[in-house]
Amino acid sequence: MSVLRVVVQTSSIFTLIVLSILCANTFSQEKTTKMDSIITCTKTGSTRIAVAKILANLCLCLSFTVGIILLYLVIACIFMVPRGWS
């Protein structure tokens, strides 16, 4: 069981790194394309865009995490047959 724990911890760290890079990329693209100067000129552009990006990143992270958990569950059920299931 300790091998499974190490695999889950290692892949959790990898997942966290991938998600942090994806989330950071959504805000840095405005600076590189100079889109931030256009967005901040609008009346409510900067706050609405920021809230929308945060919500989009949250949805992305939740769906990615649920997908990884389901993948672990399938792999665990394949290699370690649950006892008591007929």
A tleap script that builds the chain and sets N, CA, C and O, in Angstrom:
source leaprc.protein.ff14SB
mol = sequence {
  NMET SER VAL LEU ARG VAL VAL VAL GLN THR
  SER SER ILE PHE THR LEU ILE VAL LEU SER
  ILE LEU CYS ALA ASN THR PHE SER GLN GLU
  LYS THR THR LYS MET ASP SER ILE ILE THR
  CYS THR LYS THR GLY SER THR ARG ILE ALA
  VAL ALA LYS ILE LEU ALA ASN LEU CYS LEU
  CYS LEU SER PHE THR VAL GLY ILE ILE LEU
  LEU TYR LEU VAL ILE ALA CYS ILE PHE MET
  VAL PRO ARG GLY TRP CSER
}
set mol.1.N position { 0.814 -1.196 0.000 }
set mol.1.CA position { 0.000 0.000 0.000 }
set mol.1.C position { 0.856 1.258 0.000 }
set mol.1.O position { 0.404 2.309 -0.454 }
set mol.2.N position { 2.070 1.169 0.496 }
set mol.2.CA position { 2.925 2.350 0.543 }
set mol.2.C position { 3.361 2.793 -0.854 }
set mol.2.O position { 3.601 3.979 -1.085 }
set mol.3.N position { 3.463 1.846 -1.778 }
set mol.3.CA position { 3.833 2.205 -3.152 }
set mol.3.C position { 2.726 3.046 -3.780 }
set mol.3.O position { 3.001 4.032 -4.464 }
set mol.4.N position { 1.476 2.655 -3.546 }
set mol.4.CA position { 0.350 3.423 -4.071 }
set mol.4.C position { 0.317 4.824 -3.478 }
set mol.4.O position { 0.006 5.786 -4.180 }
set mol.5.N position { 0.631 4.948 -2.210 }
set mol.5.CA position { 0.655 6.257 -1.558 }
set mol.5.C position { 1.728 7.153 -2.170 }
set mol.5.O position { 1.493 8.343 -2.383 }
set mol.6.N position { 2.903 6.591 -2.455 }
set mol.6.CA position { 3.981 7.376 -3.065 }
set mol.6.C position { 3.595 7.819 -4.470 }
set mol.6.O position { 3.879 8.950 -4.865 }
set mol.7.N position { 2.946 6.931 -5.228 }
set mol.7.CA position { 2.525 7.277 -6.585 }
set mol.7.C position { 1.496 8.408 -6.546 }
set mol.7.O position { 1.573 9.340 -7.347 }
set mol.8.N position { 0.542 8.335 -5.629 }
set mol.8.CA position { -0.489 9.367 -5.530 }
set mol.8.C position { 0.124 10.700 -5.113 }
set mol.8.O position { -0.245 11.741 -5.657 }
set mol.9.N position { 1.051 10.689 -4.159 }
set mol.9.CA position { 1.678 11.935 -3.727 }
set mol.9.C position { 2.519 12.546 -4.838 }
set mol.9.O position { 2.495 13.761 -5.035 }
set mol.10.N position { 3.258 11.724 -5.562 }
set mol.10.CA position { 4.087 12.229 -6.655 }
set mol.10.C position { 3.231 12.801 -7.774 }
set mol.10.O position { 3.533 13.869 -8.308 }
set mol.11.N position { 2.173 12.098 -8.126 }
set mol.11.CA position { 1.316 12.600 -9.194 }
set mol.11.C position { 0.512 13.818 -8.741 }
set mol.11.O position { 0.149 14.650 -9.572 }
set mol.12.N position { 0.230 13.940 -7.460 }
set mol.12.CA position { -0.446 15.134 -6.956 }
set mol.12.C position { 0.454 16.353 -7.098 }
set mol.12.O position { -0.013 17.437 -7.450 }
set mol.13.N position { 1.722 16.180 -6.830 }
set mol.13.CA position { 2.671 17.287 -6.998 }
set mol.13.C position { 2.785 17.656 -8.473 }
set mol.13.O position { 2.816 18.836 -8.822 }
set mol.14.N position { 2.846 16.652 -9.331 }
set mol.14.CA position { 2.910 16.910 -10.770 }
set mol.14.C position { 1.654 17.634 -11.250 }
set mol.14.O position { 1.741 18.570 -12.045 }
set mol.15.N position { 0.488 17.204 -10.769 }
set mol.15.CA position { -0.774 17.852 -11.127 }
set mol.15.C position { -0.789 19.295 -10.659 }
set mol.15.O position { -1.237 20.178 -11.391 }
set mol.16.N position { -0.310 19.546 -9.455 }
set mol.16.CA position { -0.263 20.906 -8.930 }
set mol.16.C position { 0.646 21.797 -9.772 }
set mol.16.O position { 0.315 22.956 -10.021 }
set mol.17.N position { 1.771 21.276 -10.206 }
set mol.17.CA position { 2.686 22.058 -11.042 }
set mol.17.C position { 2.046 22.376 -12.392 }
set mol.17.O position { 2.131 23.509 -12.865 }
set mol.18.N position { 1.408 21.387 -13.013 }
set mol.18.CA position { 0.777 21.602 -14.314 }
set mol.18.C position { -0.354 22.625 -14.201 }
set mol.18.O position { -0.477 23.515 -15.042 }
set mol.19.N position { -1.174 22.495 -13.163 }
set mol.19.CA position { -2.279 23.436 -12.992 }
set mol.19.C position { -1.793 24.847 -12.692 }
set mol.19.O position { -2.397 25.813 -13.158 }
set mol.20.N position { -0.729 24.987 -11.934 }
set mol.20.CA position { -0.219 26.330 -11.651 }
set mol.20.C position { 0.338 26.989 -12.910 }
set mol.20.O position { 0.191 28.198 -13.089 }
set mol.21.N position { 0.966 26.220 -13.770 }
set mol.21.CA position { 1.467 26.779 -15.031 }
set mol.21.C position { 0.299 27.190 -15.933 }
set mol.21.O position { 0.339 28.252 -16.555 }
set mol.22.N position { -0.740 26.350 -16.004 }
set mol.22.CA position { -1.908 26.691 -16.821 }
set mol.22.C position { -2.609 27.938 -16.308 }
set mol.22.O position { -3.003 28.802 -17.092 }
set mol.23.N position { -2.764 28.033 -15.004 }
set mol.23.CA position { -3.469 29.191 -14.442 }
set mol.23.C position { -2.642 30.473 -14.568 }
set mol.23.O position { -3.200 31.541 -14.818 }
set mol.24.N position { -1.358 30.383 -14.403 }
set mol.24.CA position { -0.510 31.568 -14.529 }
set mol.24.C position { -0.474 32.062 -15.969 }
set mol.24.O position { -0.330 33.259 -16.220 }
set mol.25.N position { -0.605 31.144 -16.904 }
set mol.25.CA position { -0.546 31.513 -18.313 }
set mol.25.C position { -1.741 32.365 -18.730 }
set mol.25.O position { -1.614 33.190 -19.635 }
set mol.26.N position { -2.880 32.189 -18.101 }
set mol.26.CA position { -4.064 32.948 -18.510 }
set mol.26.C position { -3.924 34.430 -18.202 }
set mol.26.O position { -4.461 35.265 -18.930 }
set mol.27.N position { -3.217 34.766 -17.141 }
set mol.27.CA position { -3.039 36.177 -16.801 }
set mol.27.C position { -1.825 36.797 -17.490 }
set mol.27.O position { -1.804 38.004 -17.732 }
set mol.28.N position { -0.826 35.996 -17.804 }
set mol.28.CA position { 0.370 36.564 -18.425 }
set mol.28.C position { 0.181 36.845 -19.909 }
set mol.28.O position { 0.930 37.634 -20.485 }
set mol.29.N position { -0.794 36.221 -20.531 }
set mol.29.CA position { -1.011 36.451 -21.957 }
set mol.29.C position { -1.474 37.875 -22.237 }
set mol.29.O position { -1.197 38.409 -23.311 }
set mol.30.N position { -2.168 38.495 -21.303 }
set mol.30.CA position { -2.596 39.881 -21.499 }
set mol.30.C position { -1.400 40.821 -21.600 }
set mol.30.O position { -1.407 41.748 -22.411 }
set mol.31.N position { -0.394 40.596 -20.799 }
set mol.31.CA position { 0.782 41.466 -20.808 }
set mol.31.C position { 1.578 41.310 -22.099 }
set mol.31.O position { 2.047 42.296 -22.667 }
set mol.32.N position { 1.729 40.072 -22.560 }
set mol.32.CA position { 2.549 39.872 -23.754 }
set mol.32.C position { 1.870 40.377 -25.019 }
set mol.32.O position { 2.546 40.823 -25.946 }
set mol.33.N position { 0.549 40.313 -25.072 }
set mol.33.CA position { -0.155 40.785 -26.263 }
set mol.33.C position { -0.613 42.230 -26.143 }
set mol.33.O position { -1.255 42.751 -27.055 }
set mol.34.N position { -0.289 42.891 -25.023 }
set mol.34.CA position { -0.675 44.286 -24.759 }
set mol.34.C position { -2.194 44.464 -24.717 }
set mol.34.O position { -2.700 45.556 -24.975 }
set mol.35.N position { -2.910 43.405 -24.398 }
set mol.35.CA position { -4.365 43.471 -24.307 }
set mol.35.C position { -4.797 44.124 -23.004 }
set mol.35.O position { -5.917 44.627 -22.913 }
set mol.36.N position { -3.937 44.129 -21.993 }
set mol.36.CA position { -4.294 44.711 -20.700 }
set mol.36.C position { -4.560 46.206 -20.799 }
set mol.36.O position { -5.387 46.729 -20.053 }
set mol.37.N position { -3.881 46.901 -21.696 }
set mol.37.CA position { -4.113 48.332 -21.846 }
set mol.37.C position { -5.484 48.618 -22.459 }
set mol.37.O position { -6.082 49.656 -22.176 }
set mol.38.N position { -5.981 47.722 -23.282 }
set mol.38.CA position { -7.313 47.899 -23.868 }
set mol.38.C position { -8.386 47.542 -22.843 }
set mol.38.O position { -9.411 48.218 -22.754 }
set mol.39.N position { -8.156 46.491 -22.075 }
set mol.39.CA position { -9.166 46.040 -21.113 }
set mol.39.C position { -9.328 47.040 -19.973 }
set mol.39.O position { -10.451 47.290 -19.535 }
set mol.40.N position { -8.243 47.610 -19.490 }
set mol.40.CA position { -8.335 48.533 -18.360 }
set mol.40.C position { -8.979 49.863 -18.743 }
set mol.40.O position { -9.384 50.612 -17.854 }
set mol.41.N position { -9.086 50.178 -20.011 }
set mol.41.CA position { -9.741 51.420 -20.432 }
set mol.41.C position { -11.251 51.348 -20.308 }
set mol.41.O position { -11.909 52.381 -20.182 }
set mol.42.N position { -11.800 50.173 -20.341 }
set mol.42.CA position { -13.257 50.042 -20.288 }
set mol.42.C position { -13.777 50.310 -18.882 }
set mol.42.O position { -13.010 50.340 -17.919 }
set mol.43.N position { -15.084 50.504 -18.774 }
set mol.43.CA position { -15.706 50.900 -17.515 }
set mol.43.C position { -15.550 49.828 -16.436 }
set mol.43.O position { -15.071 50.126 -15.342 }
set mol.44.N position { -15.940 48.611 -16.719 }
set mol.44.CA position { -15.819 47.518 -15.748 }
set mol.44.C position { -15.010 46.363 -16.310 }
set mol.44.O position { -15.154 45.224 -15.865 }
set mol.45.N position { -14.184 46.645 -17.260 }
set mol.45.CA position { -13.455 45.587 -17.952 }
set mol.45.C position { -12.485 44.821 -17.090 }
set mol.45.O position { -12.441 43.592 -17.153 }
set mol.46.N position { -11.701 45.521 -16.282 }
set mol.46.CA position { -10.650 44.824 -15.538 }
set mol.46.C position { -11.218 43.907 -14.468 }
set mol.46.O position { -10.697 42.809 -14.270 }
set mol.47.N position { -12.267 44.321 -13.773 }
set mol.47.CA position { -12.810 43.461 -12.717 }
set mol.47.C position { -13.592 42.290 -13.294 }
set mol.47.O position { -13.484 41.171 -12.793 }
set mol.48.N position { -14.369 42.529 -14.329 }
set mol.48.CA position { -15.138 41.434 -14.921 }
set mol.48.C position { -14.239 40.404 -15.576 }
set mol.48.O position { -14.474 39.202 -15.456 }
set mol.49.N position { -13.219 40.864 -16.261 }
set mol.49.CA position { -12.293 39.939 -16.910 }
set mol.49.C position { -11.532 39.144 -15.862 }
set mol.49.O position { -11.328 37.942 -16.027 }
set mol.50.N position { -11.111 39.797 -14.788 }
set mol.50.CA position { -10.378 39.091 -13.735 }
set mol.50.C position { -11.252 38.037 -13.063 }
set mol.50.O position { -10.798 36.919 -12.821 }
set mol.51.N position { -12.490 38.382 -12.765 }
set mol.51.CA position { -13.407 37.418 -12.147 }
set mol.51.C position { -13.683 36.262 -13.111 }
set mol.51.O position { -13.714 35.105 -12.692 }
set mol.52.N position { -13.879 36.558 -14.373 }
set mol.52.CA position { -14.141 35.512 -15.364 }
set mol.52.C position { -12.942 34.572 -15.511 }
set mol.52.O position { -13.111 33.360 -15.641 }
set mol.53.N position { -11.747 35.130 -15.490 }
set mol.53.CA position { -10.554 34.287 -15.606 }
set mol.53.C position { -10.354 33.432 -14.370 }
set mol.53.O position { -9.952 32.273 -14.478 }
set mol.54.N position { -10.627 33.984 -13.199 }
set mol.54.CA position { -10.498 33.199 -11.965 }
set mol.54.C position { -11.513 32.060 -11.952 }
set mol.54.O position { -11.178 30.934 -11.583 }
set mol.55.N position { -12.752 32.346 -12.353 }
set mol.55.CA position { -13.762 31.290 -12.413 }
set mol.55.C position { -13.426 30.232 -13.463 }
set mol.55.O position { -13.649 29.042 -13.241 }
set mol.56.N position { -12.899 30.657 -14.587 }
set mol.56.CA position { -12.503 29.703 -15.621 }
set mol.56.C position { -11.357 28.824 -15.140 }
set mol.56.O position { -11.345 27.619 -15.394 }
set mol.57.N position { -10.392 29.426 -14.444 }
set mol.57.CA position { -9.293 28.639 -13.893 }
set mol.57.C position { -9.774 27.672 -12.820 }
set mol.57.O position { -9.280 26.549 -12.724 }
set mol.58.N position { -10.734 28.107 -12.019 }
set mol.58.CA position { -11.287 27.225 -10.995 }
set mol.58.C position { -11.997 26.032 -11.627 }
set mol.58.O position { -11.836 24.899 -11.173 }
set mol.59.N position { -12.773 26.281 -12.660 }
set mol.59.CA position { -13.448 25.184 -13.368 }
set mol.59.C position { -12.440 24.242 -14.017 }
set mol.59.O position { -12.617 23.024 -13.988 }
set mol.60.N position { -11.395 24.799 -14.596 }
set mol.60.CA position { -10.350 23.985 -15.209 }
set mol.60.C position { -9.663 23.114 -14.171 }
set mol.60.O position { -9.441 21.927 -14.405 }
set mol.61.N position { -9.327 23.690 -13.034 }
set mol.61.CA position { -8.641 22.938 -11.986 }
set mol.61.C position { -9.529 21.846 -11.404 }
set mol.61.O position { -9.066 20.732 -11.158 }
set mol.62.N position { -10.800 22.161 -11.184 }
set mol.62.CA position { -11.707 21.161 -10.636 }
set mol.62.C position { -11.923 20.004 -11.604 }
set mol.62.O position { -11.904 18.842 -11.198 }
set mol.63.N position { -12.126 20.311 -12.869 }
set mol.63.CA position { -12.347 19.244 -13.835 }
set mol.63.C position { -11.088 18.402 -14.041 }
set mol.63.O position { -11.176 17.184 -14.191 }
set mol.64.N position { -9.930 19.037 -14.051 }
set mol.64.CA position { -8.670 18.308 -14.197 }
set mol.64.C position { -8.444 17.400 -12.992 }
set mol.64.O position { -8.013 16.258 -13.149 }
set mol.65.N position { -8.730 17.900 -11.794 }
set mol.65.CA position { -8.536 17.116 -10.589 }
set mol.65.C position { -9.514 15.944 -10.522 }
set mol.65.O position { -9.129 14.837 -10.148 }
set mol.66.N position { -10.769 16.181 -10.881 }
set mol.66.CA position { -11.753 15.094 -10.897 }
set mol.66.C position { -11.356 14.036 -11.927 }
set mol.66.O position { -11.510 12.840 -11.677 }
set mol.67.N position { -10.857 14.459 -13.057 }
set mol.67.CA position { -10.390 13.515 -14.074 }
set mol.67.C position { -9.236 12.665 -13.584 }
set mol.67.O position { -9.199 11.460 -13.834 }
set mol.68.N position { -8.289 13.286 -12.884 }
set mol.68.CA position { -7.157 12.535 -12.338 }
set mol.68.C position { -7.627 11.558 -11.274 }
set mol.68.O position { -7.150 10.424 -11.227 }
set mol.69.N position { -8.553 11.975 -10.421 }
set mol.69.CA position { -9.077 11.085 -9.382 }
set mol.69.C position { -9.803 9.894 -10.009 }
set mol.69.O position { -9.643 8.761 -9.555 }
set mol.70.N position { -10.595 10.144 -11.042 }
set mol.70.CA position { -11.276 9.040 -11.721 }
set mol.70.C position { -10.293 8.098 -12.394 }
set mol.70.O position { -10.507 6.886 -12.409 }
set mol.71.N position { -9.230 8.637 -12.944 }
set mol.71.CA position { -8.190 7.802 -13.542 }
set mol.71.C position { -7.532 6.926 -12.488 }
set mol.71.O position { -7.300 5.741 -12.725 }
set mol.72.N position { -7.226 7.501 -11.318 }
set mol.72.CA position { -6.651 6.708 -10.228 }
set mol.72.C position { -7.606 5.619 -9.782 }
set mol.72.O position { -7.185 4.497 -9.502 }
set mol.73.N position { -8.888 5.941 -9.714 }
set mol.73.CA position { -9.882 4.969 -9.285 }
set mol.73.C position { -9.966 3.807 -10.261 }
set mol.73.O position { -10.037 2.651 -9.843 }
set mol.74.N position { -9.958 4.098 -11.547 }
set mol.74.CA position { -10.008 3.040 -12.555 }
set mol.74.C position { -8.757 2.174 -12.487 }
set mol.74.O position { -8.848 0.948 -12.540 }
set mol.75.N position { -7.598 2.798 -12.370 }
set mol.75.CA position { -6.353 2.038 -12.297 }
set mol.75.C position { -6.312 1.198 -11.028 }
set mol.75.O position { -5.862 0.052 -11.055 }
set mol.76.N position { -6.776 1.760 -9.924 }
set mol.76.CA position { -6.783 1.011 -8.673 }
set mol.76.C position { -7.741 -0.164 -8.738 }
set mol.76.O position { -7.446 -1.228 -8.194 }
set mol.77.N position { -8.886 0.007 -9.395 }
set mol.77.CA position { -9.840 -1.095 -9.512 }
set mol.77.C position { -9.341 -2.181 -10.455 }
set mol.77.O position { -9.691 -3.349 -10.292 }
set mol.78.N position { -8.531 -1.811 -11.430 }
set mol.78.CA position { -7.991 -2.808 -12.347 }
set mol.78.C position { -6.918 -3.644 -11.660 }
set mol.78.O position { -6.945 -4.873 -11.730 }
set mol.79.N position { -5.970 -2.975 -10.993 }
set mol.79.CA position { -4.846 -3.698 -10.402 }
set mol.79.C position { -5.123 -4.256 -9.014 }
set mol.79.O position { -4.561 -5.286 -8.642 }
set mol.80.N position { -5.963 -3.607 -8.255 }
set mol.80.CA position { -6.318 -4.084 -6.920 }
set mol.80.C position { -7.812 -4.308 -6.892 }
set mol.80.O position { -8.580 -3.370 -6.681 }
set mol.81.N position { -8.226 -5.531 -7.101 }
set mol.81.CA position { -9.643 -5.859 -7.183 }
set mol.81.C position { -10.278 -5.609 -5.812 }
set mol.81.O position { -9.827 -6.165 -4.811 }
set mol.82.N position { -11.321 -4.775 -5.762 }
set mol.82.CA position { -11.977 -4.513 -4.469 }
set mol.82.C position { -12.609 -5.783 -3.905 }
set mol.82.O position { -13.278 -6.525 -4.623 }
set mol.83.N position { -12.393 -6.019 -2.635 }
set mol.83.CA position { -12.954 -7.200 -1.993 }
set mol.83.C position { -14.420 -6.945 -1.654 }
set mol.83.O position { -14.795 -5.847 -1.242 }
set mol.84.N position { -15.238 -7.977 -1.835 }
set mol.84.CA position { -16.641 -7.882 -1.496 }
set mol.84.C position { -17.523 -7.497 -2.671 }
set mol.84.O position { -18.748 -7.523 -2.547 }
set mol.85.N position { -16.941 -7.142 -3.799 }
set mol.85.CA position { -17.740 -6.808 -4.983 }
set mol.85.C position { -17.922 -8.073 -5.791 }
set mol.85.O position { -16.942 -8.738 -6.125 }
set mol.86.N position { -19.133 -8.411 -6.105 }
set mol.86.CA position { -19.379 -9.653 -6.870 }
set mol.86.C position { -19.590 -9.329 -8.334 }
set mol.86.O position { -19.810 -10.232 -9.140 }
savepdb mol mol.pdb
quit
